[in-house]
Amino acid sequence: MELKLTRPICFFDLETTGTNVAKDRIVEIAILKVFPNGNKESKTWLVNPEMTIPADVMAIHGITNEKVSNEPTFKQLSREIYTLIKDCDLGGFNSDRFDIPLLAEELLRADIDFDMKSTVSVDVQTIFHKMEKRTLAAAYRFYCDKDLTDAHSAEADTNATYEVLLSQLDRYPELENNIKKLAEFSSHRRTVDFAGFIVLDENDDETFGFGKHKGKKVLDVLDKEPGYFSWLLNADFPLYTKKVLTQIKLSKLNTKL
């Protein structure tokens, strides 16, 4: 089985200092770029997170503070990473809810205007959970009949994720070998900001996905409660969520001109 691609797709995995998308940092990133002609390009970086890696997190992925102390920061690597993934679709394992939102934060923090408007993402974990419901190691064993011996190594997880997707396409004839269709199937809900704070309703209108305004249209809320926008921008929300909110607000202003 080979993926049917109209443009490259980058499978990637992050090892981080924790699970808080807005506050935690990347300590390792691996990217496997697959081209429409079947060629592949891979790259792995260790990253100095400029913060202490907690002991309980080090116990999971094995990356110590000493190991990354002399590595480049994400900001120093950001242009190279962005160049590799630019104009590509994205793939990962639990990527829609964690890896993509956290990568977006790091890129925006590095002053790179990362945007997902023209990009789709395939979350292999979601396909797995919809079909079988387990973990990456179990998925690798189930689909590929292999043991994931280096789990929580970003490079091993990235390659395993790619192999699992190919095996899923082999196993399930109802899955269409089309990146947009796989992206639709692997999405939990139609999020605008990936973190899930802004979602699309049945009419494709942006609505709030959390809090007191959950289910309400973003533009309606901002019209009736102008101060809410300022509160959101100053609160501890991901940078990409704030960027999306600003774009929505500006789109309304532009229609009035």
GROMACS .gro file of N, CA and C in nm, residues 73-174:
model
  306
   73THR      N    1   1.766   2.614   2.046
   73THR     CA    2   1.629   2.640   2.090
   73THR      C    3   1.534   2.622   1.972
   74PHE      N    4   1.405   2.614   2.002
   74PHE     CA    5   1.309   2.599   1.892
   74PHE      C    6   1.314   2.721   1.801
   75LYS      N    7   1.328   2.838   1.858
   75LYS     CA    8   1.334   2.959   1.775
   75LYS      C    9   1.450   2.952   1.676
   76GLN      N   10   1.563   2.896   1.719
   76GLN     CA   11   1.677   2.883   1.629
   76GLN      C   12   1.652   2.781   1.519
   77LEU      N   13   1.568   2.681   1.548
   77LEU     CA   14   1.537   2.577   1.450
   77LEU      C   15   1.412   2.606   1.368
   78SER      N   16   1.335   2.705   1.411
   78SER     CA   17   1.198   2.724   1.360
   78SER      C   18   1.191   2.743   1.209
   79ARG      N   19   1.282   2.818   1.153
   79ARG     CA   20   1.278   2.844   1.008
   79ARG      C   21   1.302   2.715   0.929
   80GLU      N   22   1.397   2.635   0.975
   80GLU     CA   23   1.427   2.508   0.908
   80GLU      C   24   1.307   2.412   0.917
   81ILE      N   25   1.245   2.407   1.035
   81ILE     CA   26   1.129   2.319   1.055
   81ILE      C   27   1.012   2.366   0.969
   82TYR      N   28   0.988   2.495   0.970
   82TYR     CA   29   0.875   2.549   0.893
   82TYR      C   30   0.895   2.527   0.743
   83THR      N   31   1.018   2.544   0.696
   83THR     CA   32   1.048   2.521   0.555
   83THR      C   33   1.017   2.377   0.515
   84LEU      N   34   1.043   2.283   0.607
   84LEU     CA   35   1.019   2.141   0.578
   84LEU      C   36   0.870   2.109   0.569
   85ILE      N   37   0.787   2.172   0.654
   85ILE     CA   38   0.644   2.137   0.657
   85ILE      C   39   0.556   2.232   0.575
   86LYS      N   40   0.613   2.342   0.528
   86LYS     CA   41   0.535   2.441   0.455
   86LYS      C   42   0.473   2.379   0.329
   87ASP      N   43   0.347   2.412   0.303
   87ASP     CA   44   0.272   2.363   0.186
   87ASP      C   45   0.255   2.211   0.187
   88CYS      N   46   0.256   2.152   0.306
   88CYS     CA   47   0.234   2.008   0.320
   88CYS      C   48   0.110   1.984   0.407
   89ASP      N   49   0.047   1.869   0.389
   89ASP     CA   50  -0.051   1.822   0.486
   89ASP      C   51   0.025   1.758   0.601
   90LEU      N   52  -0.046   1.734   0.713
   90LEU     CA   53   0.019   1.683   0.833
   90LEU      C   54  -0.043   1.553   0.878
   91GLY      N   55   0.037   1.467   0.938
   91GLY     CA   56  -0.012   1.341   0.993
   91GLY      C   57   0.057   1.312   1.125
   92GLY      N   58  -0.015   1.249   1.216
   92GLY     CA   59   0.044   1.215   1.345
   92GLY      C   60  -0.046   1.124   1.425
   93PHE      N   61  -0.005   1.095   1.547
   93PHE     CA   62  -0.080   1.009   1.638
   93PHE      C   63  -0.123   1.096   1.755
   94ASN      N   64  -0.252   1.124   1.765
   94ASN     CA   65  -0.308   1.221   1.860
   94ASN      C   66  -0.262   1.363   1.824
   95SER      N   67  -0.233   1.384   1.697
   95SER     CA   68  -0.176   1.511   1.653
   95SER      C   69  -0.276   1.626   1.654
   96ASP      N   70  -0.403   1.598   1.623
   96ASP     CA   71  -0.501   1.707   1.618
   96ASP      C   72  -0.522   1.771   1.754
   97ARG      N   73  -0.512   1.690   1.860
   97ARG     CA   74  -0.542   1.743   1.994
   97ARG      C   75  -0.417   1.784   2.071
   98PHE      N   76  -0.300   1.742   2.025
   98PHE     CA   77  -0.179   1.777   2.101
   98PHE      C   78  -0.065   1.830   2.015
   99ASP      N   79  -0.013   1.745   1.924
   99ASP     CA   80   0.109   1.783   1.853
   99ASP      C   81   0.093   1.907   1.766
  100ILE      N   82  -0.016   1.915   1.690
  100ILE     CA   83  -0.035   2.032   1.603
  100ILE      C   84  -0.058   2.159   1.684
  101PRO      N   85  -0.147   2.158   1.785
  101PRO     CA   86  -0.162   2.280   1.865
  101PRO      C   87  -0.032   2.325   1.932
  102LEU      N   88   0.047   2.229   1.983
  102LEU     CA   89   0.171   2.269   2.051
  102LEU      C   90   0.275   2.318   1.951
  103LEU      N   91   0.282   2.253   1.833
  103LEU     CA   92   0.375   2.300   1.730
  103LEU      C   93   0.336   2.440   1.683
  104ALA      N   94   0.205   2.464   1.668
  104ALA     CA   95   0.158   2.597   1.628
  104ALA      C   96   0.201   2.703   1.730
  105GLU      N   97   0.191   2.669   1.859
  105GLU     CA   98   0.234   2.763   1.964
  105GLU      C   99   0.382   2.796   1.950
  106GLU      N  100   0.462   2.693   1.931
  106GLU     CA  101   0.607   2.715   1.920
  106GLU      C  102   0.641   2.801   1.798
  107LEU      N  103   0.575   2.774   1.685
  107LEU     CA  104   0.604   2.852   1.564
  107LEU      C  105   0.560   2.997   1.579
  108LEU      N  106   0.442   3.018   1.635
  108LEU     CA  107   0.394   3.155   1.655
  108LEU      C  108   0.482   3.228   1.756
  109ARG      N  109   0.528   3.157   1.857
  109ARG     CA  110   0.617   3.217   1.957
  109ARG      C  111   0.750   3.256   1.894
  110ALA      N  112   0.786   3.186   1.787
  110ALA     CA  113   0.911   3.216   1.714
  110ALA      C  114   0.888   3.316   1.601
  111ASP      N  115   0.770   3.380   1.602
  111ASP     CA  116   0.735   3.484   1.504
  111ASP      C  117   0.720   3.430   1.362
  112ILE      N  118   0.679   3.303   1.351
  112ILE     CA  119   0.647   3.245   1.221
  112ILE      C  120   0.495   3.234   1.210
  113ASP      N  121   0.441   3.290   1.104
  113ASP     CA  122   0.295   3.303   1.090
  113ASP      C  123   0.235   3.171   1.042
  114PHE      N  124   0.236   3.071   1.128
  114PHE     CA  125   0.184   2.939   1.097
  114PHE      C  126   0.032   2.942   1.086
  115ASP      N  127  -0.021   2.877   0.983
  115ASP     CA  128  -0.166   2.876   0.962
  115ASP      C  129  -0.206   2.743   0.901
  116MET      N  130  -0.324   2.692   0.939
  116MET     CA  131  -0.371   2.562   0.890
  116MET      C  132  -0.483   2.576   0.788
  117LYS      N  133  -0.508   2.696   0.736
  117LYS     CA  134  -0.622   2.717   0.647
  117LYS      C  135  -0.617   2.631   0.522
  118SER      N  136  -0.499   2.612   0.466
  118SER     CA  137  -0.488   2.536   0.341
  118SER      C  138  -0.428   2.398   0.364
  119THR      N  139  -0.428   2.354   0.489
  119THR     CA  140  -0.368   2.226   0.526
  119THR      C  141  -0.471   2.135   0.590
  120VAL      N  142  -0.468   2.007   0.556
  120VAL     CA  143  -0.551   1.909   0.627
  120VAL      C  144  -0.459   1.820   0.709
  121SER      N  145  -0.515   1.757   0.811
  121SER     CA  146  -0.435   1.670   0.898
  121SER      C  147  -0.503   1.535   0.913
  122VAL      N  148  -0.422   1.431   0.913
  122VAL     CA  149  -0.471   1.295   0.934
  122VAL      C  150  -0.423   1.250   1.071
  123ASP      N  151  -0.518   1.226   1.162
  123ASP     CA  152  -0.483   1.178   1.295
  123ASP      C  153  -0.500   1.026   1.296
  124VAL      N  154  -0.387   0.957   1.291
  124VAL     CA  155  -0.389   0.811   1.282
  124VAL      C  156  -0.448   0.749   1.409
  125GLN      N  157  -0.431   0.816   1.523
  125GLN     CA  158  -0.489   0.765   1.647
  125GLN      C  159  -0.641   0.760   1.639
  126THR      N  160  -0.700   0.863   1.581
  126THR     CA  161  -0.846   0.867   1.571
  126THR      C  162  -0.898   0.755   1.482
  127ILE      N  163  -0.829   0.731   1.369
  127ILE     CA  164  -0.868   0.619   1.283
  127ILE      C  165  -0.858   0.489   1.362
  128PHE      N  166  -0.749   0.473   1.435
  128PHE     CA  167  -0.729   0.352   1.516
  128PHE      C  168  -0.840   0.337   1.621
  129HIS      N  169  -0.871   0.446   1.691
  129HIS     CA  170  -0.973   0.438   1.796
  129HIS      C  171  -1.111   0.412   1.738
  130LYS      N  172  -1.138   0.466   1.621
  130LYS     CA  173  -1.268   0.440   1.559
  130LYS      C  174  -1.277   0.296   1.510
  131MET      N  175  -1.163   0.240   1.473
  131MET     CA  176  -1.163   0.104   1.420
  131MET      C  177  -1.131  -0.002   1.525
  132GLU      N  178  -1.038   0.028   1.617
  132GLU     CA  179  -0.992  -0.074   1.711
  132GLU      C  180  -0.985  -0.029   1.857
  133LYS      N  181  -0.955   0.101   1.881
  133LYS     CA  182  -0.950   0.161   2.015
  133LYS      C  183  -0.836   0.106   2.102
  134ARG      N  184  -0.711   0.158   2.077
  134ARG     CA  185  -0.597   0.124   2.164
  134ARG      C  186  -0.488   0.232   2.160
  135THR      N  187  -0.358   0.197   2.189
  135THR     CA  188  -0.245   0.292   2.193
  135THR      C  189  -0.157   0.273   2.070
  136LEU      N  190  -0.055   0.359   2.054
  136LEU     CA  191   0.034   0.347   1.938
  136LEU      C  192   0.109   0.214   1.939
  137ALA      N  193   0.161   0.173   2.056
  137ALA     CA  194   0.233   0.046   2.063
  137ALA      C  195   0.141  -0.070   2.025
  138ALA      N  196   0.017  -0.065   2.075
  138ALA     CA  197  -0.080  -0.170   2.042
  138ALA      C  198  -0.118  -0.163   1.894
  139ALA      N  199  -0.131  -0.041   1.842
  139ALA     CA  200  -0.164  -0.024   1.700
  139ALA      C  201  -0.053  -0.081   1.613
  140TYR      N  202   0.071  -0.057   1.652
  140TYR     CA  203   0.186  -0.107   1.576
  140TYR      C  204   0.189  -0.259   1.578
  141ARG      N  205   0.161  -0.318   1.693
  141ARG     CA  206   0.155  -0.463   1.704
  141ARG      C  207   0.038  -0.519   1.622
  142PHE      N  208  -0.078  -0.454   1.634
  142PHE     CA  209  -0.200  -0.503   1.570
  142PHE      C  210  -0.190  -0.495   1.418
  143TYR      N  211  -0.147  -0.377   1.367
  143TYR     CA  212  -0.149  -0.355   1.223
  143TYR      C  213  -0.022  -0.404   1.153
  144CYS      N  214   0.094  -0.390   1.219
  144CYS     CA  215   0.221  -0.418   1.152
  144CYS      C  216   0.289  -0.544   1.205
  145ASP      N  217   0.232  -0.604   1.310
  145ASP     CA  218   0.290  -0.724   1.372
  145ASP      C  219   0.435  -0.699   1.414
  146LYS      N  220   0.458  -0.581   1.471
  146LYS     CA  221   0.592  -0.544   1.520
  146LYS      C  222   0.580  -0.486   1.660
  147ASP      N  223   0.689  -0.495   1.736
  147ASP     CA  224   0.694  -0.434   1.868
  147ASP      C  225   0.757  -0.296   1.857
  148LEU      N  226   0.696  -0.197   1.919
  148LEU     CA  227   0.751  -0.061   1.921
  148LEU      C  228   0.849  -0.054   2.037
  149THR      N  229   0.974  -0.090   2.010
  149THR     CA  230   1.073  -0.103   2.117
  149THR      C  231   1.122   0.033   2.169
  150ASP      N  232   1.113   0.137   2.087
  150ASP     CA  233   1.160   0.270   2.130
  150ASP      C  234   1.044   0.367   2.147
  151ALA      N  235   0.936   0.320   2.210
  151ALA     CA  236   0.821   0.408   2.233
  151ALA      C  237   0.867   0.532   2.309
  152HIS      N  238   0.811   0.646   2.274
  152HIS     CA  239   0.845   0.776   2.330
  152HIS      C  240   0.980   0.827   2.282
  153SER      N  241   1.035   0.763   2.177
  153SER     CA  242   1.138   0.826   2.096
  153SER      C  243   1.063   0.887   1.979
  154ALA      N  244   1.080   1.017   1.958
  154ALA     CA  245   1.000   1.085   1.856
  154ALA      C  246   1.018   1.021   1.719
  155GLU      N  247   1.142   0.981   1.685
  155GLU     CA  248   1.167   0.923   1.552
  155GLU      C  249   1.097   0.788   1.537
  156ALA      N  250   1.107   0.704   1.641
  156ALA     CA  251   1.042   0.572   1.635
  156ALA      C  252   0.891   0.587   1.627
  157ASP      N  253   0.835   0.679   1.707
  157ASP     CA  254   0.690   0.700   1.706
  157ASP      C  255   0.643   0.753   1.571
  158THR      N  256   0.723   0.842   1.511
  158THR     CA  257   0.687   0.900   1.381
  158THR      C  258   0.682   0.792   1.272
  159ASN      N  259   0.785   0.711   1.265
  159ASN     CA  260   0.789   0.606   1.163
  159ASN      C  261   0.681   0.501   1.186
  160ALA      N  262   0.656   0.467   1.313
  160ALA     CA  263   0.551   0.371   1.344
  160ALA      C  264   0.415   0.425   1.302
  161THR      N  265   0.391   0.555   1.324
  161THR     CA  266   0.265   0.617   1.286
  161THR      C  267   0.241   0.606   1.136
  162TYR      N  268   0.345   0.634   1.058
  162TYR     CA  269   0.335   0.625   0.911
  162TYR      C  270   0.305   0.481   0.869
  163GLU      N  271   0.375   0.384   0.927
  163GLU     CA  272   0.353   0.244   0.892
  163GLU      C  273   0.212   0.198   0.930
  164VAL      N  274   0.163   0.247   1.046
  164VAL     CA  275   0.028   0.209   1.091
  164VAL      C  276  -0.076   0.259   0.991
  165LEU      N  277  -0.061   0.383   0.944
  165LEU     CA  278  -0.159   0.437   0.848
  165LEU      C  279  -0.161   0.353   0.720
  166LEU      N  280  -0.045   0.315   0.671
  166LEU     CA  281  -0.041   0.231   0.550
  166LEU      C  282  -0.112   0.098   0.574
  167SER      N  283  -0.091   0.040   0.691
  167SER     CA  284  -0.155  -0.088   0.723
  167SER      C  285  -0.305  -0.072   0.743
  168GLN      N  286  -0.347   0.043   0.798
  168GLN     CA  287  -0.491   0.070   0.812
  168GLN      C  288  -0.558   0.075   0.676
  169LEU      N  289  -0.491   0.137   0.579
  169LEU     CA  290  -0.547   0.144   0.444
  169LEU      C  291  -0.554   0.006   0.380
  170ASP      N  292  -0.456  -0.078   0.410
  170ASP     CA  293  -0.458  -0.216   0.359
  170ASP      C  294  -0.573  -0.295   0.422
  171ARG      N  295  -0.595  -0.275   0.551
  171ARG     CA  296  -0.691  -0.356   0.626
  171ARG      C  297  -0.835  -0.317   0.600
  172TYR      N  298  -0.862  -0.185   0.587
  172TYR     CA  299  -1.000  -0.138   0.580
  172TYR      C  300  -1.031  -0.084   0.441
  173PRO      N  301  -1.094  -0.162   0.356
  173PRO     CA  302  -1.125  -0.115   0.220
  173PRO      C  303  -1.219   0.005   0.220
  174GLU      N  304  -1.295   0.024   0.329
  174GLU     CA  305  -1.386   0.138   0.334
  174GLU      C  306  -1.314   0.271   0.357
   0.00000   0.00000   0.00000
